[in-house]
Amino acid sequence: MATTTDSSSGNRDISEWRSIVTLIVFVITNVVVLFPFHIPFCIPRWLYNGFLGALSSMRIISPRNKTQGTSSPWVRLRFSMNIVTAPVIADLFLLAIKAISGKEVKDGTVGADHIHPIDIMVFFITLAYIAISIDASGLIRYLAFRVLQWGGKVGHRLFFYLYLFFFGIGSFVGNDPIILSGTAFLAYMTRVSSNIVHPRAWIYTQFAVANIASAILVSSNPTNLVLAGAFKIRFIDYTANMVVPVIITAIVLFPFLLYIVFASESLIPVEIKMHELPEDARGKKPVNPNIPNARGTAEQQEDEPGEQGKLLSLEEIMNPFLDKRGAGFGAAIMALALVSVLSLNAASQNLPEGVVLQVYWVTLPAAFIMLVWDLAFGWLHRHETREIAREGRKQVEEAKAEQARLQREAPELAASQGGDQVVSVTGNDVSGIGSDSEIVKSQSTTIDEKKEASLEKDTPPTEAATKTNNSDLRTLSSVARDAYRWSQETFPTATAVLSHLPYALIPFAFAMFILVQALVTKGWVEVFAKGWDHWVNKTGTVGAIGGMGFLSVILCNFSGTNIGTTILLSRIIQSWLRLHDASGIPISERTYYATIYSMALGVNYGAFSTAISASLAGLLWRDILAKKHIHVRRLDFARVNLPIIAIAMSVGCAVLIGEIYIIRSDRPFDIVPVLEE
C-alpha cells in the first residue's frame, strides 16, 4: 500500500449540509467565471463624499470640485463579479460557514499531493516574463512581417506560412506571446487588405494553433505544470508522449480549416490585394511601441475609416520595430532556461528521498537576469526614449487643444451657417491636422460632455483658479501616475513587460486550488473518482481516452477555465488511483497513460471550444481584438470553434490510441511511486 497524505482520508458524509453547500458554491463560482456580471449597489451620498473628502484631505487623491445644484442622496456603484473576485469570495464564504478550515487554505496554496501552487505560479510567472520580454523586443512581430513577405500575395500560401509560424513559435514560448503580438498583427493585416471581408479565418486559426502548440512543452502552459506535478511526470517524458498527437493534429487540421471551415473566397482569397506603403513611409525609422505616445497622434488616426487609417495600419506591420540585441539576448536566455529546466527535472527523479529540486530555481534567476538587462538597456537609452515620448506627447496635446477649440467654435458656426455646414467645415479643418476621427468621436459622445464644456466656459475666474490649483496639487495618486509615466519613458521594455504579466492568474489559481481542495475534504472528489472508475471498467482504454478527452474539453467551459479543470481532474484521478491502491485491483499501464495524456490534450485544446472564458488566453485574445474594433461574440466563438475542436480532439485522441497500444502494455501499472510523498 502507498503511504500518502490523502487529505480526503476517512469517510465523509456528502449529505451533510456543509458538503452540499460546498458543491453548490463550486458550481455557482464556475458559472460566474463563465458569465461575469456587475452587482449594482447604492450608498448614501454623505458617506461617499465623506470618504472621498477624507482621501483628499490626506492628499491621497486630488481635491474634488464641488458641483452646484441638487443631486440624488444616493450614489450608485457597481461591484464586478468576475474571474478574480468570484473564486475569492467563494473561499471567504466557505471559511465563514466553517465548511473549510485553515488546512484547506494551506493545502490549496502551499500544496498537497504533489501539487504545489506557489511553485507552479513562480515558475510560470518568471518564465512568462522572459517570453513577454522577447515579444516586447519586437521579435515576434518582425518574424511575422518576414513571413508576410515570404507568403506574398498568394492567400493560401500566406495562410500556410502563418500557420506554421504560429505553431513553431507557440511550441517554444507558449501561447501568451502569440496572442499578444500575433493577434494585433492579424488585425492590422486583414484591415489593410481590400478583399479580406472578415478576419475570422485568420484570427480563429491563430488562436487554435497557438493553444495546440502549447500542449507540447510543460513550460508552455500552467495546465501542463499542474498535470506533470500531480503525477510526477518528467518534463521530457511528457513531451515525448505529447509531441506525436499534437503534430499530427496540426497537420490534419490545416487542410480542414483551409478547404472546409474557411473555404469562402472572402475569408482566404486566392490573391490578397493589399494597399501599398508609400516610399517615404518605408524609409521612416520605426519607433519602439513600448514608449508612450511614440507614434504621436498616429495611434488615434489609425482607427479612422478611410485611406489614412489603413496606411497607418499598413505602416505598423510593414515597418516593424525590432530591438535586435534585446531579442537575441532574450532568445538565448529562454533557450538556456528551457534546457536547464528539462535537465533539472530529469535529474530530480533520481535524487535521494527527501531531496527536492524545484524548476523555478532555474526560471527565477533567468527572469531576474532578463529584468536587469531590460532595466540596464532602458537606462542607457533613457535620453532618446524620453525625447521620443516628449515629442509624441506634445503632438497629442496639440491635437486635443485643436479639438477643444473646434468644439467651442461649433455652436457659433451652427448658429451662423447651419448644422449641416458645420459638420463639413469641421471635418475639413480636422483633416488638415490629421485628426478627423477624434472630432467624429467628440460629436457622437453624450450630451454631458457638451454640458461640461459650457460649464467650463461659464466658470467664474475664482473657481477656474481653484480648479487649476487643485490640478497642480501634489497627491499620492498624482505622484504614482507621474512615476509610472517616468518608468514608461525611462524603462519602456521592462514597464511594458511587467504590465502585461498575467497577474489575474495568481488569485484565480490559488482560489481555485482551495475550492477543489474543499471538494476533496468533503468527499465529492472521491464520488467523482468512483464514477470515473465505473466508466473505465465498462469501456477500457479506448473509453478512457474518449471519455477523459470529452470530459476535459467540456469542463474547460464550465469549471473555471482550463486551469480549474486541470486542478479538479488531477484530484479526481489521484483519488481514482487511491481507490485501486486500497482495493488491490490493478490499473493497466495502457489505461493509466491513456487517462493522463487524453486529459493533457483536452485541457489544452479545450481553450478553443465553446466559451471564451475557457482559458485566460481567450480573454486576453478577445480584449486585444476589441481594442482593434473586432468584436467577438460568445455565440460566434462557439459556432466557429465547434468544428475546429471536434476535428482536433478526434485526430488527437485517435493518434493517442494508436500510440498507447504501440508503446504501452497491459501489465499492471505501479501506483505506489505516484502516490507516495
XYZ file of C-alpha atoms in Angstrom:
677
model
C 0.000 0.000 0.000
C 1.142 3.525 -0.692
C 1.988 5.924 2.053
C 0.117 9.066 1.132
C -1.024 12.282 2.667
C -4.527 11.895 1.370
C -6.419 14.907 2.519
C -9.651 13.094 1.876
C -8.873 10.102 4.033
C -11.745 8.976 6.151
C -15.329 8.637 5.060
C -17.067 11.941 4.536
C -20.831 12.283 4.572
C -21.633 14.148 1.375
C -25.243 14.554 2.542
C -24.059 16.815 5.397
C -25.224 20.380 4.743
C -21.765 21.917 4.549
C -20.747 19.369 1.908
C -23.805 20.190 -0.178
C -23.188 23.931 0.175
C -19.558 23.437 -0.876
C -20.596 21.726 -4.114
C -23.245 24.374 -4.828
C -20.731 27.180 -4.219
C -18.229 25.497 -6.542
C -20.814 25.229 -9.341
C -22.050 28.813 -8.891
C -18.483 30.135 -8.892
C -17.753 28.472 -12.217
C -20.962 29.841 -13.709
C -19.942 33.351 -12.629
C -16.489 32.867 -14.183
C -18.241 31.822 -17.390
C -20.750 34.710 -17.301
C -19.253 37.656 -15.357
C -21.553 40.482 -14.310
C -21.780 43.598 -12.135
C -23.747 43.960 -8.905
C -25.152 47.499 -8.559
C -25.461 48.928 -5.067
C -26.160 52.345 -3.564
C -24.541 54.152 -0.648
C -25.555 57.468 0.961
C -24.009 60.457 -0.787
C -22.832 61.939 2.502
C -20.850 58.774 3.180
C -19.443 58.749 -0.355
C -18.468 62.427 -0.195
C -17.038 61.994 3.295
C -14.857 59.096 2.213
C -13.520 60.942 -0.835
C -13.085 64.079 1.262
C -11.000 62.139 3.773
C -8.832 60.777 0.960
C -8.326 64.253 -0.493
C -7.560 65.771 2.913
C -4.837 63.149 3.342
C -3.643 64.123 -0.173
C -4.176 60.628 -1.499
C -6.383 61.949 -4.318
C -6.858 65.446 -5.739
C -9.416 67.724 -4.023
C -12.842 67.363 -5.570
C -14.578 70.290 -7.262
C -17.956 70.999 -5.703
C -20.868 70.929 -8.138
C -23.805 73.263 -7.792
C -27.442 72.255 -7.769
C -29.377 69.455 -6.111
C -28.239 65.885 -6.517
C -29.541 62.480 -5.514
C -28.978 61.480 -1.875
C -27.629 58.149 -3.099
C -24.586 57.226 -5.163
C -24.856 54.193 -7.424
C -21.773 51.977 -7.647
C -21.057 48.592 -9.242
C -19.113 45.603 -7.941
C -17.599 43.253 -10.508
C -18.147 39.519 -10.172
C -15.560 38.021 -12.478
C -12.729 35.529 -12.813
C -10.802 37.133 -9.946
C -13.444 38.157 -7.422
C -15.863 35.194 -7.666
C -13.444 32.409 -6.546
C -12.007 34.577 -3.757
C -15.487 35.436 -2.431
C -16.441 31.759 -2.634
C -13.435 30.808 -0.481
C -14.245 33.514 2.070
C -17.857 32.340 2.223
C -16.837 28.721 2.844
C -14.459 29.876 5.576
C -17.242 31.923 7.163
C -19.620 28.939 7.386
C -16.718 26.693 8.512
C -17.092 24.416 5.507
C -13.314 24.705 5.115
C -10.576 25.497 7.602
C -7.000 26.669 7.545
C -5.898 23.201 6.409
C -7.701 23.516 3.065
C -6.276 27.016 2.614
C -2.754 25.751 3.361
C -3.105 22.721 1.072
C -4.527 24.927 -1.682
C -1.662 27.425 -1.529
C 1.441 25.697 -0.183
C 0.420 22.391 -1.761
C -0.628 18.803 -1.163
C -0.439 15.503 -3.064
C 2.432 16.625 -5.334
C 0.620 19.776 -6.497
C 2.447 22.871 -5.216
C 0.594 26.025 -6.321
C 3.229 28.514 -5.147
C 5.999 26.713 -7.023
C 3.827 26.486 -10.152
C 2.937 30.184 -10.065
C 6.537 31.314 -9.511
C 7.724 29.094 -12.363
C 5.055 30.254 -14.789
C 5.217 33.984 -13.986
C 9.017 34.091 -14.222
C 9.046 32.166 -17.497
C 6.231 34.414 -18.762
C 8.420 37.452 -18.068
C 11.152 36.108 -20.370
C 8.642 35.177 -23.099
C 6.853 38.549 -22.988
C 10.195 40.368 -22.943
C 11.091 38.607 -26.200
C 7.740 39.735 -27.557
C 8.316 43.327 -26.359
C 11.602 43.419 -28.262
C 9.519 43.195 -31.445
C 10.911 39.805 -32.486
C 7.597 38.007 -32.982
C 6.019 40.850 -34.927
C 9.163 41.215 -37.046
C 9.204 37.486 -37.823
C 5.507 37.688 -38.722
C 6.372 40.532 -41.104
C 9.056 38.353 -42.717
C 6.555 35.523 -43.063
C 4.170 38.002 -44.706
C 6.900 38.893 -47.211
C 7.657 35.236 -47.944
C 3.987 34.445 -48.411
C 3.497 37.332 -50.778
C 0.031 37.982 -52.133
C -0.909 34.316 -52.604
C -3.620 33.838 -49.984
C -3.381 30.077 -49.405
C 0.416 30.155 -49.231
C 0.413 33.040 -46.743
C -2.203 31.235 -44.647
C 0.035 28.147 -44.580
C 3.179 30.110 -43.689
C 1.455 31.959 -40.843
C 0.005 28.649 -39.613
C 3.494 27.126 -39.448
C 4.924 30.266 -37.886
C 2.396 30.443 -35.039
C 2.714 26.721 -34.369
C 6.513 26.848 -34.235
C 6.724 29.935 -32.012
C 3.907 28.675 -29.767
C 5.737 25.387 -29.221
C 8.750 27.307 -27.947
C 7.386 30.234 -25.900
C 3.760 29.227 -25.276
C 0.532 30.855 -26.374
C 0.648 34.195 -24.492
C 3.290 35.935 -26.682
C 1.481 34.661 -29.797
C -1.758 36.168 -28.501
C -0.098 39.468 -27.542
C 1.681 40.144 -30.850
C 0.063 37.815 -33.368
C -3.486 38.998 -32.708
C -2.684 42.679 -33.291
C -0.626 41.792 -36.363
C -3.506 39.860 -37.952
C -5.963 42.629 -37.104
C -3.792 45.136 -38.977
C -3.076 42.767 -41.874
C -6.696 41.899 -42.557
C -7.702 45.544 -42.306
C -5.289 46.765 -44.971
C -6.388 44.035 -47.371
C -9.168 45.175 -49.681
C -10.552 41.698 -50.411
C -10.480 40.031 -46.969
C -14.058 40.730 -45.957
C -13.730 39.424 -42.382
C -10.648 38.422 -40.339
C -12.459 35.362 -38.921
C -10.358 32.721 -40.665
C -7.047 34.259 -39.646
C -7.768 35.121 -36.011
C -9.563 31.870 -35.130
C -6.853 29.795 -36.793
C -4.164 31.687 -34.903
C -5.952 31.171 -31.576
C -6.487 27.446 -32.199
C -2.966 26.674 -33.388
C -1.378 28.663 -30.526
C -3.242 26.522 -27.983
C -2.497 23.289 -29.844
C 1.223 24.123 -29.874
C 1.216 24.914 -26.139
C 0.468 21.229 -25.413
C 3.966 20.084 -26.401
C 6.139 21.553 -23.630
C 5.277 21.500 -19.938
C 6.549 25.079 -19.608
C 4.175 26.428 -22.267
C 1.004 26.277 -20.187
C 0.249 26.277 -16.440
C -2.183 23.391 -17.008
C 0.758 21.237 -18.103
C 2.669 22.201 -14.969
C -0.234 21.133 -12.731
C -0.632 17.820 -14.538
C 3.087 16.970 -14.596
C 3.447 17.802 -10.908
C 0.366 15.867 -9.831
C 1.577 12.610 -11.392
C 5.361 13.040 -11.095
C 5.860 13.090 -14.856
C 9.281 14.115 -16.075
C 9.097 17.050 -18.487
C 10.954 15.159 -21.188
C 8.594 12.171 -20.839
C 5.584 14.461 -21.088
C 6.893 15.998 -24.322
C 7.806 12.595 -25.762
C 4.236 11.357 -25.255
C 2.521 14.536 -26.489
C 4.584 15.584 -29.479
C 3.227 12.991 -31.956
C -0.526 13.535 -31.297
C -0.047 17.322 -31.330
C 1.961 17.474 -34.568
C -0.408 15.120 -36.399
C -3.348 17.188 -35.146
C -1.739 20.309 -36.618
C -1.050 18.537 -39.929
C -4.598 17.207 -40.358
C -6.273 20.376 -39.093
C -4.716 22.714 -41.674
C -6.475 21.417 -44.821
C -9.673 21.034 -42.817
C -9.532 24.750 -41.936
C -8.493 25.895 -45.394
C -10.906 23.865 -47.518
C -13.902 23.244 -45.235
C -14.272 25.620 -42.275
C -12.926 28.763 -44.007
C -13.413 27.786 -47.639
C -15.002 31.091 -48.651
C -13.003 33.294 -51.030
C -13.955 36.328 -48.929
C -12.124 34.879 -45.894
C -8.953 33.477 -47.520
C -8.659 34.919 -51.034
C -6.576 33.182 -53.668
C -4.817 36.517 -54.219
C -4.655 39.065 -51.406
C -4.908 42.686 -52.537
C -3.113 44.904 -50.061
C -2.614 48.652 -50.043
C 0.864 49.807 -50.981
C 3.008 51.576 -48.410
C 4.343 54.918 -49.721
C 8.087 55.204 -50.280
C 8.563 57.863 -47.582
C 6.848 55.627 -45.005
C 9.094 52.682 -45.910
C 12.223 54.683 -45.197
C 10.924 56.012 -41.892
C 12.736 54.769 -38.803
C 10.413 52.522 -36.749
C 9.802 53.593 -33.167
C 9.549 51.457 -30.067
C 5.803 50.906 -29.434
C 6.534 50.417 -25.727
C 7.345 54.139 -25.395
C 4.193 56.126 -24.504
C 2.947 58.362 -27.356
C 5.840 57.132 -29.512
C 3.774 57.487 -32.684
C 2.174 60.767 -31.682
C -1.363 61.118 -32.998
C -0.933 58.140 -35.345
C -2.286 55.736 -32.713
C -5.636 57.555 -32.785
C -5.593 58.175 -36.530
C -5.095 54.501 -37.458
C -8.610 53.769 -36.171
C -10.084 56.180 -38.707
C -12.141 54.819 -41.573
C -10.657 55.527 -44.969
C -7.254 55.514 -46.606
C -5.374 57.425 -43.899
C -6.208 54.887 -41.195
C -5.358 51.950 -43.479
C -1.998 53.448 -44.418
C -1.078 53.898 -40.754
C -2.108 50.299 -40.029
C -0.049 49.152 -43.005
C 2.937 51.088 -41.701
C 2.538 49.313 -38.357
C 3.019 45.854 -39.919
C 5.315 46.683 -42.878
C 7.788 48.817 -40.918
C 8.084 46.910 -37.605
C 10.322 47.866 -34.698
C 12.985 45.322 -33.686
C 15.438 45.547 -30.809
C 17.993 43.072 -32.177
C 20.151 42.919 -29.075
C 17.199 42.518 -26.720
C 15.623 39.855 -28.937
C 18.867 37.897 -29.237
C 19.613 38.062 -25.533
C 16.036 37.088 -24.617
C 16.001 34.141 -27.024
C 19.312 32.911 -25.591
C 18.042 33.217 -22.007
C 14.822 31.379 -22.915
C 16.690 28.555 -24.654
C 19.129 28.131 -21.751
C 16.281 28.232 -19.223
C 14.250 25.552 -21.023
C 17.250 23.251 -21.450
C 18.200 23.725 -17.792
C 14.627 23.081 -16.658
C 14.486 19.820 -18.611
C 17.856 18.737 -17.195
C 16.945 19.664 -13.621
C 13.578 17.948 -13.848
C 15.160 14.780 -15.243
C 17.812 14.772 -12.506
C 15.266 15.316 -9.724
C 13.722 11.875 -10.347
C 16.900 10.079 -9.191
C 17.637 12.068 -6.033
C 17.702 10.554 -2.528
C 14.470 10.579 -0.553
C 13.685 13.970 0.945
C 15.802 15.951 -1.539
C 13.646 18.056 -3.865
C 14.736 20.261 -6.774
C 12.230 22.900 -7.896
C 12.244 24.034 -11.523
C 11.639 27.662 -10.556
C 15.194 27.628 -9.202
C 16.144 27.990 -12.872
C 13.450 30.350 -14.162
C 13.579 32.814 -11.242
C 17.268 33.761 -11.746
C 16.775 33.696 -15.530
C 13.873 36.148 -15.258
C 15.929 38.334 -12.910
C 18.769 38.436 -15.449
C 16.289 39.366 -18.175
C 14.819 42.106 -15.966
C 18.284 43.521 -15.247
C 19.009 43.537 -18.987
C 15.766 45.404 -19.732
C 16.424 47.947 -16.967
C 20.052 48.498 -17.984
C 19.181 48.834 -21.674
C 16.429 51.314 -20.838
C 18.689 53.393 -18.590
C 21.453 53.593 -21.202
C 18.972 54.853 -23.817
C 16.843 56.966 -21.464
C 17.614 60.306 -23.166
C 16.473 59.019 -26.544
C 13.286 57.374 -25.269
C 12.341 60.403 -23.149
C 12.762 62.696 -26.130
C 10.534 60.441 -28.291
C 7.876 60.383 -25.563
C 8.094 64.159 -25.113
C 7.613 64.852 -28.825
C 4.726 62.419 -29.080
C 3.014 63.853 -26.007
C 3.368 67.334 -27.467
C 1.626 66.236 -30.675
C -1.208 64.624 -28.739
C -1.703 67.699 -26.531
C -1.747 70.000 -29.559
C -4.335 67.777 -31.243
C -6.503 67.816 -28.103
C -6.220 71.605 -27.870
C -7.287 71.922 -31.505
C -10.184 69.556 -30.857
C -11.310 71.634 -27.872
C -11.112 74.816 -29.956
C -13.271 73.290 -32.678
C -15.777 72.139 -30.083
C -16.062 75.681 -28.724
C -16.487 77.117 -32.217
C -19.062 74.531 -33.310
C -22.132 76.203 -31.651
C -21.209 79.592 -33.141
C -20.796 78.097 -36.623
C -24.087 76.238 -36.183
C -25.907 79.466 -35.378
C -24.457 81.366 -38.330
C -24.161 78.715 -41.067
C -26.473 75.829 -40.153
C -25.777 72.429 -38.624
C -25.063 70.539 -41.847
C -22.448 73.018 -42.988
C -20.777 72.930 -39.593
C -20.056 69.235 -39.890
C -18.400 69.615 -43.269
C -16.370 72.639 -42.206
C -15.283 70.900 -39.014
C -14.314 67.797 -40.952
C -12.237 69.864 -43.356
C -10.491 71.658 -40.552
C -9.662 68.455 -38.780
C -8.467 66.645 -41.867
C -5.945 69.413 -42.248
C -4.333 68.390 -38.975
C -4.986 64.673 -39.415
C -7.429 64.077 -36.532
C -10.916 63.932 -38.033
C -11.701 60.691 -36.211
C -11.417 62.430 -32.868
C -13.918 65.089 -33.968
C -16.312 62.407 -35.155
C -15.951 60.744 -31.759
C -16.487 64.020 -29.950
C -19.626 64.776 -31.983
C -21.043 61.328 -31.232
C -20.396 61.454 -27.485
C -23.022 62.128 -24.840
C -24.610 65.488 -24.115
C -22.820 65.506 -20.751
C -19.556 66.492 -22.451
C -21.268 69.483 -24.073
C -22.693 70.496 -20.720
C -19.240 70.194 -19.193
C -17.785 72.413 -21.925
C -20.449 75.055 -21.347
C -19.911 74.906 -17.586
C -16.193 75.445 -18.099
C -16.961 78.441 -20.311
C -19.222 79.987 -17.675
C -16.925 79.176 -14.747
C -16.075 82.277 -12.674
C -12.403 83.262 -12.531
C -12.058 82.298 -8.870
C -13.492 78.848 -9.456
C -11.296 78.354 -12.507
C -8.282 79.344 -10.447
C -9.288 76.850 -7.756
C -9.599 74.113 -10.377
C -6.122 74.954 -11.704
C -4.644 74.940 -8.216
C -6.270 71.576 -7.491
C -4.730 70.050 -10.597
C -1.296 71.350 -9.591
C -1.550 69.970 -6.049
C 0.757 67.004 -5.452
C -1.080 63.938 -4.173
C -0.263 60.274 -3.770
C -2.252 59.400 -6.915
C -0.536 62.110 -8.983
C 2.885 61.003 -7.724
C 2.080 57.390 -8.656
C 0.831 58.494 -12.075
C 3.945 60.564 -12.736
C 6.192 57.744 -11.502
C 4.526 55.282 -13.858
C 4.916 57.667 -16.801
C 8.572 58.226 -15.876
C 9.046 54.455 -15.751
C 7.426 54.063 -19.182
C 9.695 56.715 -20.684
C 12.890 55.543 -18.949
C 12.430 51.760 -18.935
C 9.871 51.192 -21.731
C 10.512 47.474 -22.252
C 10.614 46.473 -18.575
C 7.500 48.523 -17.786
C 5.588 47.082 -20.753
C 6.514 43.514 -19.820
C 5.612 43.958 -16.153
C 2.260 45.479 -17.100
C 1.433 42.528 -19.394
C 2.209 39.721 -16.955
C -0.871 37.548 -16.216
C -1.403 38.805 -12.664
C -5.074 37.765 -12.700
C -3.884 34.164 -12.876
C -2.411 34.333 -9.359
C -5.525 34.990 -7.208
C -7.673 32.931 -9.551
C -5.405 29.875 -9.444
C -4.915 29.956 -5.674
C -8.647 30.394 -5.068
C -9.482 27.514 -7.416
C -6.890 25.263 -5.736
C -8.603 25.964 -2.395
C -12.085 25.333 -3.826
C -11.050 21.986 -5.300
C -9.342 21.085 -2.026
C -12.684 21.782 -0.323
C -14.335 19.250 -2.652
C -11.608 16.762 -1.716
C -12.134 17.071 2.035
C -15.930 16.987 1.722
C -15.831 13.681 -0.167
C -17.062 14.884 -3.546
C -13.846 14.120 -5.395
C -13.991 10.511 -4.200
C -17.565 10.252 -5.520
C -16.435 11.580 -8.910
C -13.489 9.137 -8.874
C -15.855 6.189 -8.354
C -17.913 7.368 -11.314
C -14.789 7.518 -13.456
C -13.795 4.041 -12.284
C -17.164 2.629 -13.414
C -16.741 4.262 -16.829
C -13.227 2.876 -17.339
C -14.255 -0.630 -16.231
C -17.005 -0.676 -18.849
C -15.172 0.999 -21.758
C -11.494 0.097 -21.298
C -8.528 2.005 -22.652
C -10.301 3.428 -25.690
C -13.177 4.599 -23.486
C -10.679 6.186 -21.080
C -9.176 8.273 -23.893
C -12.518 9.260 -25.398
C -14.205 9.872 -22.056
C -11.421 11.909 -20.489
C -10.871 13.879 -23.692
C -14.563 14.767 -23.910
C -14.869 15.475 -20.181
C -11.819 17.745 -20.040
C -12.971 19.836 -23.025
C -16.472 20.238 -21.593
C -15.204 21.135 -18.131
C -12.873 23.793 -19.568
C -16.035 25.723 -20.419
C -17.832 25.119 -17.129
C -15.157 24.628 -14.483
C -13.249 27.846 -14.121
C -11.150 27.771 -17.319
C -8.740 25.011 -18.299
C -6.654 25.685 -15.184
C -9.567 24.948 -12.857
C -10.396 21.875 -14.939
C -6.856 20.518 -14.651
C -6.829 21.011 -10.881
C -10.170 19.229 -10.467
C -9.440 16.326 -12.827
C -5.969 15.789 -11.347
C -7.517 15.398 -7.904
C -10.155 13.013 -9.283
C -7.547 10.812 -10.972
C -5.406 10.816 -7.821
C -8.446 9.658 -5.843
C -9.127 7.008 -8.508
C -5.586 5.686 -8.063
C -6.080 5.542 -4.288
C -9.264 3.517 -4.713
C -7.334 0.887 -6.662
C -4.402 1.044 -4.272
C -6.742 0.370 -1.350
C -8.657 -2.427 -3.107
C -5.573 -4.066 -4.608
C -7.200 -4.164 -8.058
C -4.511 -3.119 -10.566
C -4.826 -0.496 -13.288
C -3.228 -1.405 -16.584
C -0.376 0.697 -17.869
C -2.347 1.483 -21.017
C -5.388 2.701 -19.106
C -3.314 4.902 -16.781
C -1.359 6.678 -19.514
C -4.451 6.904 -21.720
C -6.241 8.794 -18.951
C -3.345 11.173 -18.213
C -2.449 12.185 -21.763
C -6.018 12.431 -23.039
C -6.583 14.904 -20.214
C -3.477 16.812 -21.363
C -4.937 17.024 -24.874
C -8.349 18.093 -23.612
C -7.244 20.872 -21.262
C -5.009 22.420 -23.940
C -7.379 22.035 -26.879
C -10.372 22.962 -24.716
C -9.254 26.604 -24.785
C -10.740 26.915 -28.296
C -14.059 25.164 -27.757
C -17.310 26.968 -26.927
C -16.593 29.615 -24.261
C -14.100 32.476 -24.488
C -13.513 32.112 -20.746
C -12.318 28.507 -21.241
C -8.814 29.958 -20.868
C -7.191 33.169 -19.690
C -5.550 33.382 -23.119
C -9.027 33.547 -24.644
C -9.960 36.538 -22.503
C -6.719 38.285 -23.480
C -7.318 37.464 -27.171
C -10.841 38.910 -27.042
C -9.682 42.119 -25.319
C -6.900 42.748 -27.855
C -9.324 42.244 -30.751
C -11.842 44.611 -29.136
C -9.168 47.327 -28.999
C -8.718 46.817 -32.749
C -12.511 47.146 -33.262
C -13.028 43.428 -33.923
C -15.718 42.265 -31.534
C -16.057 38.546 -30.897
C -19.475 37.482 -29.650
C -19.887 34.392 -27.472
C -22.245 32.707 -29.913
C -19.900 33.323 -32.859
C -16.946 31.993 -30.852
C -18.797 28.746 -30.135
C -20.173 28.391 -33.665
C -16.795 28.836 -35.384
C -14.827 26.726 -32.902
C -17.154 23.712 -32.671
C -15.975 22.083 -35.928
C -12.359 23.018 -35.122
C -12.360 21.443 -31.645
C -14.275 18.419 -32.982
C -11.669 17.576 -35.629
C -8.714 18.483 -33.373
C -9.847 16.251 -30.495
C -10.888 13.424 -32.824
C -7.491 13.361 -34.518
C -5.539 13.858 -31.281
C -7.395 11.094 -29.437
C -7.209 8.707 -32.412
C -3.428 9.165 -32.652
C -3.117 8.791 -28.880
C -4.986 5.463 -29.014
C -2.524 4.141 -31.577
C 0.432 5.469 -29.599
C -0.779 3.912 -26.336
C -1.354 0.500 -27.921
C 2.051 0.559 -29.623
C 4.335 1.691 -26.784
C 2.375 0.582 -23.683
C 1.429 -2.871 -22.460
C -1.416 -4.358 -20.432
C 0.773 -5.136 -17.435
C -0.307 -3.591 -14.097
C 0.848 -0.022 -13.511
C 2.834 0.603 -10.312
C 0.660 3.124 -8.454
C 2.826 3.439 -5.323
C 5.542 5.803 -6.686
C 2.885 8.217 -7.988
C 1.028 8.409 -4.672
C 3.818 8.419 -2.134
C 5.362 11.645 -0.929
